[in-house]
Coordinates of C-alpha atoms and ligand atoms in Angstrom, one line a residue:
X1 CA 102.9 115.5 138.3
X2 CA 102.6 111.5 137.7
X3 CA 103.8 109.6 140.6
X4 CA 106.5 107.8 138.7
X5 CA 109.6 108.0 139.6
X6 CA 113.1 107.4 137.6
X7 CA 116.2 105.9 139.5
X8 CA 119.3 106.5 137.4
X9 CA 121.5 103.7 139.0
X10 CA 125.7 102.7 138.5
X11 CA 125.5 99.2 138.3
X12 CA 129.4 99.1 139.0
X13 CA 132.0 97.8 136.5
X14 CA 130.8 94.1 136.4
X15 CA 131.6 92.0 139.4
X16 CA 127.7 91.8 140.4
X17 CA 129.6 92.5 143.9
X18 CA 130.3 95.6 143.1
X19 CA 126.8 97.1 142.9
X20 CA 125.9 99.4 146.0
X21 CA 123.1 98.2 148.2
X22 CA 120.7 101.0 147.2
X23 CA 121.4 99.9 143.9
X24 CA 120.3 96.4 144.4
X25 CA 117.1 97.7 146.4
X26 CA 116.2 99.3 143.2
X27 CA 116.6 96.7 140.9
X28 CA 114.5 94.0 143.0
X29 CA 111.5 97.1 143.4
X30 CA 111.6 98.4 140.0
X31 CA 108.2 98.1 137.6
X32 CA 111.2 98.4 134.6
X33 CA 114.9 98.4 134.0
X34 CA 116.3 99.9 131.3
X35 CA 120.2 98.7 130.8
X36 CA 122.8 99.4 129.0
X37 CA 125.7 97.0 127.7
X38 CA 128.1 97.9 130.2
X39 CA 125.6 96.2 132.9
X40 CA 126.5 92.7 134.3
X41 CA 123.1 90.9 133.2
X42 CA 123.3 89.1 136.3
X43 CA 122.4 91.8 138.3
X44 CA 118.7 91.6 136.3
X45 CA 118.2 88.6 138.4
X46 CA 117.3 90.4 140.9
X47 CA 114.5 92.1 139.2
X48 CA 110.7 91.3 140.0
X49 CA 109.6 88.7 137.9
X50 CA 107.0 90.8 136.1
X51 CA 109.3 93.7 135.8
X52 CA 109.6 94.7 132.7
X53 CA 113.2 94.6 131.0
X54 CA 114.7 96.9 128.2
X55 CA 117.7 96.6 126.9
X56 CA 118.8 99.7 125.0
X57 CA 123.1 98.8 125.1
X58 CA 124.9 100.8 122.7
X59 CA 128.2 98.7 121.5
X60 CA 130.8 100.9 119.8
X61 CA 128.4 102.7 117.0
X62 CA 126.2 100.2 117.3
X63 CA 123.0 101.9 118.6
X64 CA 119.8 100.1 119.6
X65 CA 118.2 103.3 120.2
X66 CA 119.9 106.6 120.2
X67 CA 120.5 109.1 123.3
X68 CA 116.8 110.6 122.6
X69 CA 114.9 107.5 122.3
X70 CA 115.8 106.4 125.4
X71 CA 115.5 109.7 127.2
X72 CA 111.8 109.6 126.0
X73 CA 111.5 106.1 126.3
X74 CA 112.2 106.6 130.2
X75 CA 110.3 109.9 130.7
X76 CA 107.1 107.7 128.7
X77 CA 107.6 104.9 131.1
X78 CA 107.5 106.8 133.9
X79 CA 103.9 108.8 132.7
X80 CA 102.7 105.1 133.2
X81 CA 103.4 105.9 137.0
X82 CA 105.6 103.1 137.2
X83 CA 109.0 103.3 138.8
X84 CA 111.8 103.0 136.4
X85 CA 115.9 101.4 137.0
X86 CA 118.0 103.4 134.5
X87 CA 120.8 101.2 135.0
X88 CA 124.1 102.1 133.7
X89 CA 127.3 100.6 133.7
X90 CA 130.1 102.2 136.3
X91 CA 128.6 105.2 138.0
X92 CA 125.9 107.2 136.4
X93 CA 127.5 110.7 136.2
X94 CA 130.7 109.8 135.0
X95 CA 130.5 109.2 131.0
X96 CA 127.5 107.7 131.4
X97 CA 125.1 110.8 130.3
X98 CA 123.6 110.7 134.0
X99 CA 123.1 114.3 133.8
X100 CA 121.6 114.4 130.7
X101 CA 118.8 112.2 132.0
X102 CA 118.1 113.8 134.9
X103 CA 118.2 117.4 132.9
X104 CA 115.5 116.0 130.5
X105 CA 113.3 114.4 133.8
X106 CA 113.4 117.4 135.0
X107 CA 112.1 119.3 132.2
X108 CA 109.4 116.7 132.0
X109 CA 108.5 117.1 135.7
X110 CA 109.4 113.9 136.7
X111 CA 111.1 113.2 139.8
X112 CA 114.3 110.9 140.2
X113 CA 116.9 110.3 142.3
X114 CA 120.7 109.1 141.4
X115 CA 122.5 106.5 143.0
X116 CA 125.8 106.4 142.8
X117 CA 128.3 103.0 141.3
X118 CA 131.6 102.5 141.3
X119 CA 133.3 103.5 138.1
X120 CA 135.4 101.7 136.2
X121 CA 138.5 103.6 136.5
X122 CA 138.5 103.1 140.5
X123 CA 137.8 99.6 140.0
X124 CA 139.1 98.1 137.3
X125 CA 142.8 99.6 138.2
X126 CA 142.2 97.9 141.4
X127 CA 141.4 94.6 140.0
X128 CA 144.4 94.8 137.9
X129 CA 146.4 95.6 141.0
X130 CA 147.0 99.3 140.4
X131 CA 145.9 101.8 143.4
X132 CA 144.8 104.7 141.8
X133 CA 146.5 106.9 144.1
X134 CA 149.9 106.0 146.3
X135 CA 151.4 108.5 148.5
X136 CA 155.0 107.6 146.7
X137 CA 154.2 108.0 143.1
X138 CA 150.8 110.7 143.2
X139 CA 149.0 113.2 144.6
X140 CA 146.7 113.4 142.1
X141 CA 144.2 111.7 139.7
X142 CA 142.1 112.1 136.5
X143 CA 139.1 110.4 134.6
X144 CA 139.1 111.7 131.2
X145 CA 137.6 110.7 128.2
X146 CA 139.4 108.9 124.9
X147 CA 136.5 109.4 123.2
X148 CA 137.1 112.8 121.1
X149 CA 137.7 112.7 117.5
X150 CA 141.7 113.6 117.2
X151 CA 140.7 115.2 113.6
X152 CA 138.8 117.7 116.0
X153 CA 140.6 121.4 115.3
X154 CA 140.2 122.3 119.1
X155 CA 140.1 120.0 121.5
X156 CA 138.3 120.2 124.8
X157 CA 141.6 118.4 126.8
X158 CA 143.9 120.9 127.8
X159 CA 146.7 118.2 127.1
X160 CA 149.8 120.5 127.9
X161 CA 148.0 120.8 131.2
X162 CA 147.0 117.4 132.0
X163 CA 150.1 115.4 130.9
X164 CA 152.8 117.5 133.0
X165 CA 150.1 118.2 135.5
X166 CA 148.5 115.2 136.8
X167 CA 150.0 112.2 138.5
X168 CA 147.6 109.2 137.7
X169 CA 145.6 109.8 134.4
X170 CA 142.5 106.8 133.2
X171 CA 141.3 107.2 129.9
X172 CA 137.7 106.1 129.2
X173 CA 136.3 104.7 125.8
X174 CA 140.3 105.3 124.4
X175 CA 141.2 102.2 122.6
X176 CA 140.3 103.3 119.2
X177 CA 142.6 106.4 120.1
X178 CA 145.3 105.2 122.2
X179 CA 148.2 105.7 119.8
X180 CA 146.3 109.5 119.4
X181 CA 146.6 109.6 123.6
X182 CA 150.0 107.9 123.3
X183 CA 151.6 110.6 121.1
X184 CA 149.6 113.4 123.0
X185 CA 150.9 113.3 126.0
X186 CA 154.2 112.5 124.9
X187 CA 154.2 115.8 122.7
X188 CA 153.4 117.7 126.0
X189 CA 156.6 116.4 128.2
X190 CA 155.1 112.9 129.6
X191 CA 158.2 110.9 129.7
X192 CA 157.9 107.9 127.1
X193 CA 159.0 106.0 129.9
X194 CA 155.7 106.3 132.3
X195 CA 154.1 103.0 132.9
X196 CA 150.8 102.5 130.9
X197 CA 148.0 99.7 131.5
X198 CA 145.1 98.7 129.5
X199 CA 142.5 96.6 131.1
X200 CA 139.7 95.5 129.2
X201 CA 136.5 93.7 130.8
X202 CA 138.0 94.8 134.7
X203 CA 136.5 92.9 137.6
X204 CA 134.8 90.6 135.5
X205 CA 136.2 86.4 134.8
X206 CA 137.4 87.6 131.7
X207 CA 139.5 90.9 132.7
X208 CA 142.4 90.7 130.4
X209 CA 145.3 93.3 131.4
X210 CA 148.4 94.8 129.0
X211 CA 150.7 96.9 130.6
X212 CA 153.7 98.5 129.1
X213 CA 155.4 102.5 129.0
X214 CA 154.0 105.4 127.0
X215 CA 156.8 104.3 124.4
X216 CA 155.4 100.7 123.6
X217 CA 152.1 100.7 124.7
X218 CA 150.5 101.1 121.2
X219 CA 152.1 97.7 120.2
X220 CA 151.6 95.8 123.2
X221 CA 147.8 96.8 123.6
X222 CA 147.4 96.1 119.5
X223 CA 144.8 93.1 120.6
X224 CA 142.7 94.9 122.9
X225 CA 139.2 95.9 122.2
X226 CA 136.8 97.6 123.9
X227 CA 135.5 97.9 126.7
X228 CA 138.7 99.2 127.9
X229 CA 140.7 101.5 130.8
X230 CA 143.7 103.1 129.9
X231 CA 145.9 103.9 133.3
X232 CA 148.8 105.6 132.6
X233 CA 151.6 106.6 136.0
X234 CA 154.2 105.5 138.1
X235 CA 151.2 103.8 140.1
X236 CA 151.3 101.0 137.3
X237 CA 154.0 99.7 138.8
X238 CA 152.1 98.4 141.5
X239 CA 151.2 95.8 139.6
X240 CA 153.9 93.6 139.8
X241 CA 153.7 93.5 143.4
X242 CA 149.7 93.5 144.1
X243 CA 148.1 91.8 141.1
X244 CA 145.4 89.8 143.3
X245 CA 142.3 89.6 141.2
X246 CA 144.1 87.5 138.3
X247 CA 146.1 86.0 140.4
X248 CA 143.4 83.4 142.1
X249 CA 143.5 80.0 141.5
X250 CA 141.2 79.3 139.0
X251 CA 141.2 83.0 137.5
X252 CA 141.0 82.8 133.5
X253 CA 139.6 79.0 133.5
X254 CA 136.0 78.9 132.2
X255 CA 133.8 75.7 134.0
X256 CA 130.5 74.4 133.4
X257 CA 127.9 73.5 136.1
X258 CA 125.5 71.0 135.2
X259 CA 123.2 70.8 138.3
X260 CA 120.0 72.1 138.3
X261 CA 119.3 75.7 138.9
X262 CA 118.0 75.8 142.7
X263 CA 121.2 73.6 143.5
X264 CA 123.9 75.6 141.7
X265 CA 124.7 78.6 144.1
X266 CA 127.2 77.2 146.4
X267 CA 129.1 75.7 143.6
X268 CA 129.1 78.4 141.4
X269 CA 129.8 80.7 144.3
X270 CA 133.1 79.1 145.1
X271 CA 134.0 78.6 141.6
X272 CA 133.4 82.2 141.3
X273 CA 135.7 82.9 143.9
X274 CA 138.6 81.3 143.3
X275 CA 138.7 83.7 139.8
X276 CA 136.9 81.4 137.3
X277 CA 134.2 82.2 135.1
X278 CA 131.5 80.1 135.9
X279 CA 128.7 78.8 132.9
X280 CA 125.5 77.4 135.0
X281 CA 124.0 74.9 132.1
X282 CA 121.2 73.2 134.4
X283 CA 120.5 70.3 132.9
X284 CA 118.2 68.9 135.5
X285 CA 115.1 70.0 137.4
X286 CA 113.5 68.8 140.0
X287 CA 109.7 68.2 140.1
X288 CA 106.7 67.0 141.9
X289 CA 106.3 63.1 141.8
X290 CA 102.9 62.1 139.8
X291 CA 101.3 60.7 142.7
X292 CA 102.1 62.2 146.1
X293 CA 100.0 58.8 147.5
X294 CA 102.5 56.5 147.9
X295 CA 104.6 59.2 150.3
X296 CA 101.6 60.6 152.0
X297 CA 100.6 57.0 153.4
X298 CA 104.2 56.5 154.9
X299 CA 103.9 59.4 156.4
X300 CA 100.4 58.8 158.1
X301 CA 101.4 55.8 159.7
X302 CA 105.3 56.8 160.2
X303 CA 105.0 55.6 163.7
X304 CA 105.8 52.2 162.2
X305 CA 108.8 53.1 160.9
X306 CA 112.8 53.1 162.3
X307 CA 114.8 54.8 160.4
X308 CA 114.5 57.6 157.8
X309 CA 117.0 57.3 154.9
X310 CA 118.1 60.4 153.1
X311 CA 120.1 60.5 150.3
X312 CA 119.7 64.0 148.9
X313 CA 119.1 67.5 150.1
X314 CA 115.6 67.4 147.7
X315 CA 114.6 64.0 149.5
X316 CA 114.6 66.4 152.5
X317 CA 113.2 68.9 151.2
X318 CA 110.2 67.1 149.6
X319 CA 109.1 64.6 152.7
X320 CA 109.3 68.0 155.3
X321 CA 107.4 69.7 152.5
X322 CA 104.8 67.3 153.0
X323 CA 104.3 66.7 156.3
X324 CA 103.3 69.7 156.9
X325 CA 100.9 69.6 153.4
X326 CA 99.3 66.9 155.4
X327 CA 98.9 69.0 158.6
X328 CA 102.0 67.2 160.8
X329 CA 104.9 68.4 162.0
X330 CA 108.4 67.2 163.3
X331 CA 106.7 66.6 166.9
X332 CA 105.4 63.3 164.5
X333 CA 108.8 62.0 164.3
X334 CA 109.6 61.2 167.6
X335 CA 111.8 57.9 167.9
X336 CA 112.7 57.4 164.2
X337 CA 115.9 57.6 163.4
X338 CA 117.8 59.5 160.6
X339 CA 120.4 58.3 158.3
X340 CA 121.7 61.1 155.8
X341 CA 124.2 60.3 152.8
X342 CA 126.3 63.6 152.7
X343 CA 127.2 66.7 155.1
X344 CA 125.4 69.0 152.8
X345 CA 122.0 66.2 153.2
X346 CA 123.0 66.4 157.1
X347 CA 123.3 70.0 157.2
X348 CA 119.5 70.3 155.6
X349 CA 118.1 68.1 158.6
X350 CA 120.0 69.7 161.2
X351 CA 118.6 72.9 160.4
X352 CA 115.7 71.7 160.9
X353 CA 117.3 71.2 164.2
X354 CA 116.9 67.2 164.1
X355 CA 119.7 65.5 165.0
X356 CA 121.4 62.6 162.3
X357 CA 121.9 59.5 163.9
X358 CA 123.6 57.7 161.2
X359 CA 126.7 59.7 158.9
X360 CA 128.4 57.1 156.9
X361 CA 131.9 57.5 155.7
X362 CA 131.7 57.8 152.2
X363 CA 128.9 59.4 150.5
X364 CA 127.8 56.5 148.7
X365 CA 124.9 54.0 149.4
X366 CA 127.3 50.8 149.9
X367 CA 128.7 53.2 152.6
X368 CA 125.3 53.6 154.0
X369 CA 124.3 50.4 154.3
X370 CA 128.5 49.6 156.0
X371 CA 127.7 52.2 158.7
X372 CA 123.7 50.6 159.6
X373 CA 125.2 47.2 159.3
X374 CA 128.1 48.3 162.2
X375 CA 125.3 49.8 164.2
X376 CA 123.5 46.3 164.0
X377 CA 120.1 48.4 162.7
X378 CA 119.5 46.7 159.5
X379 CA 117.5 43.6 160.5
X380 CA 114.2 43.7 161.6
X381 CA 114.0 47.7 161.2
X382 CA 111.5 49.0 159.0
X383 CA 113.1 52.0 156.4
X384 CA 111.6 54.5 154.9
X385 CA 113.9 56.9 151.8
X386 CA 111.9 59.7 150.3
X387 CA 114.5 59.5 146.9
X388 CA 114.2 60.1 143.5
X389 CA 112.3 58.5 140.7
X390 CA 115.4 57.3 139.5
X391 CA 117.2 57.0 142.5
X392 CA 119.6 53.4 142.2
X393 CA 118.0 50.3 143.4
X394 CA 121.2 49.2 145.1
X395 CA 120.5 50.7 148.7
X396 CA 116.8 49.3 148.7
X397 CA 117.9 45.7 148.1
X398 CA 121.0 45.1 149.8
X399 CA 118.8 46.5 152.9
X400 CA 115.8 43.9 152.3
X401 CA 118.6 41.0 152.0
X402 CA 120.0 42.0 155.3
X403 CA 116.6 41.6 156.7
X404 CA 115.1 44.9 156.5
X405 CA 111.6 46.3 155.6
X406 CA 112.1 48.9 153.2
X407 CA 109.9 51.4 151.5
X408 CA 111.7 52.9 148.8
X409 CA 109.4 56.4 147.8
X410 CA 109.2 58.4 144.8
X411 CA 109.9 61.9 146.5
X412 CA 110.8 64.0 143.6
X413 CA 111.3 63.8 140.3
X414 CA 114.3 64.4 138.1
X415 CA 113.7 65.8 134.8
X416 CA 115.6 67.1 132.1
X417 CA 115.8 70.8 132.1
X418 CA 115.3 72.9 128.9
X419 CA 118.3 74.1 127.3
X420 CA 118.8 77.3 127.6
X421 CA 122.0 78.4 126.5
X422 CA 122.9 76.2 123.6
X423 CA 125.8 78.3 122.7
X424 CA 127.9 76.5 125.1
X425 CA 128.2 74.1 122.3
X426 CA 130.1 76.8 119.8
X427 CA 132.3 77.0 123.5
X428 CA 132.6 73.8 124.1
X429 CA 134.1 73.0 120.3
X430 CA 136.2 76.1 119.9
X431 CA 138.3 74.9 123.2
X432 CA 137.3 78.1 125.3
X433 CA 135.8 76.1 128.2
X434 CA 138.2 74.3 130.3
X435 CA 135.8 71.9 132.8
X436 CA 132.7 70.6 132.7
X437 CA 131.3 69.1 135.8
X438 CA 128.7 66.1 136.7
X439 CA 127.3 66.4 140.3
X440 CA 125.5 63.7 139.7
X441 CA 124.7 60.8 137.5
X442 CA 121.3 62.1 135.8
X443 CA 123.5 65.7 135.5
X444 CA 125.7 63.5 132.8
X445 CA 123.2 61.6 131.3
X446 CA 121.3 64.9 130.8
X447 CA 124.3 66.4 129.6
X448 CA 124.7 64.3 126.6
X449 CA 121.4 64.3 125.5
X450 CA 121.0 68.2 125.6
X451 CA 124.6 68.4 123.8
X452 CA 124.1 65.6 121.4
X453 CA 125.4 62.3 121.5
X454 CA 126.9 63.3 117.8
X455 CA 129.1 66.0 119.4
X456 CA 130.4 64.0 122.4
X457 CA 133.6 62.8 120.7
X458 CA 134.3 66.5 119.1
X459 CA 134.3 68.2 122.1
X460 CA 136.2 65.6 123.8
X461 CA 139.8 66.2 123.5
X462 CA 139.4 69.9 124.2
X463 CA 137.4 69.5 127.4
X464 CA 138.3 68.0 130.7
X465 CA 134.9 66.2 132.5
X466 CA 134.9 65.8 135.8
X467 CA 133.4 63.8 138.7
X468 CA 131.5 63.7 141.8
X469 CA 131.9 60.4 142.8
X470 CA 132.5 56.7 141.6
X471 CA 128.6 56.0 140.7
X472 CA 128.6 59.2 138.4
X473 CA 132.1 58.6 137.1
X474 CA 130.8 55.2 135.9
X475 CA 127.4 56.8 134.2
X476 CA 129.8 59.0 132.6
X477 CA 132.0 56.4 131.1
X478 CA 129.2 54.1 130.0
X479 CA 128.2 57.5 127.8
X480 CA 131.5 57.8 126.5
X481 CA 132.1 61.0 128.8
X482 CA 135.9 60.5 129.1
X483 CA 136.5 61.5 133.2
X484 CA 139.5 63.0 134.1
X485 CA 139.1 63.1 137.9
X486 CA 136.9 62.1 140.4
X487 CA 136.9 63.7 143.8
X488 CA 138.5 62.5 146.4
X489 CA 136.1 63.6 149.3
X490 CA 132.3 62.9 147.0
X491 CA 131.2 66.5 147.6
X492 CA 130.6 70.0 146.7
X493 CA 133.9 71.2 148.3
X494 CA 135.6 67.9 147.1
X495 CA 135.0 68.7 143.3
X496 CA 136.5 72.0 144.2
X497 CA 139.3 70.8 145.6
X498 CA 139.9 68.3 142.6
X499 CA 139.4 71.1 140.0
X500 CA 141.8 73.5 141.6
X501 CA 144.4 70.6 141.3
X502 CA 143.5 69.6 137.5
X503 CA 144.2 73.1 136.4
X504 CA 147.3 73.6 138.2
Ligands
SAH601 N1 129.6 105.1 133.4 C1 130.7 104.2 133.1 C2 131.6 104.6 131.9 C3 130.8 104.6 130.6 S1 131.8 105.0 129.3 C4 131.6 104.1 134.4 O1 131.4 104.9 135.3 O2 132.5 103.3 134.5 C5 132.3 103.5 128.7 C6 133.7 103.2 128.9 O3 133.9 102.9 130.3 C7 134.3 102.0 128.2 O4 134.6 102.3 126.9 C8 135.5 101.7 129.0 O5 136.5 102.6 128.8 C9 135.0 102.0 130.4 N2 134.6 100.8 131.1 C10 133.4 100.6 131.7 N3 133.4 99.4 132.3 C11 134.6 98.8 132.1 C12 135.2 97.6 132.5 N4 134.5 96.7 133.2 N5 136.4 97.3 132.1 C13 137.1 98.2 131.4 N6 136.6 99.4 131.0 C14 135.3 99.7 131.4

């Protein structure tokens, strides 16, 4: 026997949440995952970064490989010795030839193991606001498929059973046949009055739900295609009462992020929270300076230094990173002082559990150089800013006029990042994306050359741009970016909170 191994694994219905932790485990050991079109392809993410990634989705008739190509394709995989993710959309087992798999592993003498997901007829009734099950309406509950051909002389649903017989009934893969399901269980004494819903895409941004009875389902689900669940039972009802999911704040409004990849998590996290379907475009990236000289010297004779000026979380990052390349530590430090821009710059130094002497009130140089000048540090003080290469020259000089020594450092560098996803262009034209956001001004400027200057004024009137702050607000303009807000508080949180109120 090799000493592969397969793990058939439910990747859940789509929220990457919704993936068990086993799962997960899986997916970050795995020597090769092997997905289906059902899986969120965010959840690959997680994979090694020399795993090995198949993609073998089957989409309606359309079939990369067929049901024996993969079954060998996993069983050859697995002779390598390597372990193998079969990663399937929902749970495994449950119309998801999970058994089928493991029969075939089996006769190949090849062990595996099967771990459970959360199928999509539990979950996406939930996200539409339907409880499966309700003590009221239901005792009882069914998965069954929609798949069979109606022209079938026998069919394997015993539908004079099921229609009369169960309370709560989900049909899988039945869009093509819902007026055949419709008509069914209608035939066998399901009132045409019973609630129906049709949820296509469930859990995920763009879960669209129709809901009508047995009666006029047909016609009001006419534009839904698959991937669909049809829930048919009093428990529809629900609906009108605990429809959560698409009822969050941003739910159904699609929004670019423009900041660079390492940057884009707690953005995109609360974006994705509030319901919207989030489109990470980095169009910076952040790199080693050319010459690490310049900082390195600064920071062998920092004793002659005051103040330490931050003005961005990678300024941090960078001149910490290389202290300690140059065998020092924060015991080297002792008596400067730290100025920081931002709470999120703030909250980087503080967990390095040095304190911030100087917070300014706005997150904005001419704030910065407000809150030393009340302190009465400016004059006489020697500053050092680990910043950007293109960092503005604004701070630097309005600190030497005071009477300051500064020495304004190339830290990091900004560069443009390499496009990835260019179809946000098709996106951005046809109207389907609602914001796109500049975190900073390099983020805009970036922006416009990855998108073409020639498309800026298409795209224009069908997208809303919005702002960090007043400095990036003003790059913006000068590109002929059209802002429609700017927010209030210049944060993360604060473009939130000025989003949430454009779309309302
Ligand atoms: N193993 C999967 C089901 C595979 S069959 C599971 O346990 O969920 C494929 C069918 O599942 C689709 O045709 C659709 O009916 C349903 N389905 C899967 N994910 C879905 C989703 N996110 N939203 C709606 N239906 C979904």
């Amino acid at each position: 026997m090799s000493s592969g191994i397969v793990y058939l694994v439910g990747a859940g219905p789509g929220d990457p949440g919704l993936l068990t932790v086993k799962g997960r485990e899986c997916i970050q050991k795995g020597d090769v995952i092997i997905y289906d079109y059902l899986v969120n392809i965010v959840l690959i993410n997680d994979a090694r970064k020399d795993a090995e990634l198949i993609y073998v989705g089957k989409q309606g008739n359309q079939h990369t490989l067929e049901q024996d190509e993969i079954n060998q394709l996993i069983v050859d995989k697995a002779k390598e010795n390597k372990s193998i993710v079969r990663l399937k959309g929902g749970d495994p087992c449950v119309f998801g030839r999970g058994g089928e798999e493991a029969l075939f592993l089996l006769e190949n003498n090849i062990p595996f193991e099967i771990v459970p997901g959360i199928t999509a007829a539990i979950a996406t009734p939930t996200y539409a606001g339907i409880p499966v099950t309700f003590r009221r309406y239901t005792s009882t509950f069914a998965l069954i498929t929609g798949h069979e051909d109606p022209t079938k002389p026998d069919s394997d649903i015993d539908w004079a059973k099921i229609s009369t017989g169960i309370g709560t009934l989900t049909f899988y893969m039945g869009v093509k046949n819902l007026p055949y399901i419709v008509e069914q269980l209608v035939k066998h004494g399901r009132s045409k009055d019973t609630p129906v819903a049709v949820i296509r895409w469930g859990t995920r941004a763009n879960q669209e739900t129709v809901t009508g009875t047995l009666e006029s389902i047909v016609e009001n689900a006419k534009s839904i295609k698959a991937p669909a669940i049809t829930i048919v039972g009093e428990v529809v009802k629900l609906r009108e009462k605990l429809n959560w999911f698409e009822n969050r704040k941003l739910f159904g409004k699609s929004i670019v992020v423009t900041r660079s990849r390492d940057q884009v998590s707690e953005f995109s996290e609360k974006l994705t929270c509030l319901g919207a379907e989030v489109i990470e475009f980095p169009t910076i990236s952040i790199a080693e300076p050319d010459d690490f000289t310049p900082l390195d010297n600064e920071i062998k004779n920092i004793e002659g230094t005051d103040w330490l000026v931050f003005t961005s979380v990678n300024g941090v990052d960078s001149f910490f990173d290389r202290i300690f390349a140059l065998g020092k530590d924060i015991r080297d430090l002792k008596g400067v002082k730290i100025c920081a821009i931002g709470p999120a710059t703030s909250k980087r130094i503080t967990d390095l559990h040095l304190n911030v002497d100087c917070k300014p009130p706005k997150y904005v140089a001419e704030s910065i150089v407000e809150a030393l000048k009340s302190m009465g540090e400016i004059k006489g003080n020697k500053f050092l800013m680990p910043r950007a290469d293109i960092a503005r020259s604004f701070l630097p000089e309005e600190l030497k006029a005071l009477g300051a020594t500064v020495s304004d450092i190339v830290a990091y560098k900004t560069v443009i990042a390499e496009p990835r996803n260019l179809k946000i262009l098709d996106r951005l034209k046809d109207g389907s994306i609602d914001i796109v956001t500049f975190t900073s001004s390099s983020t805009a400027r970036n922006f416009v050359k990855i998108i073409g200057e020639e498309n800026i004024p298409a795209i224009s009137d069908k997208v809303r741009f919005l702002s960090i702050g007043p400095i990036t607000t003003e790059t913006a303009k000068e590109l002929g970016l059209n802002i429609a807000a700017e927010a209030e508080e210049y944060t993360i949180p604060g473009l939130v909170d000025i989003i949430i109120k454009e779309l309302q």
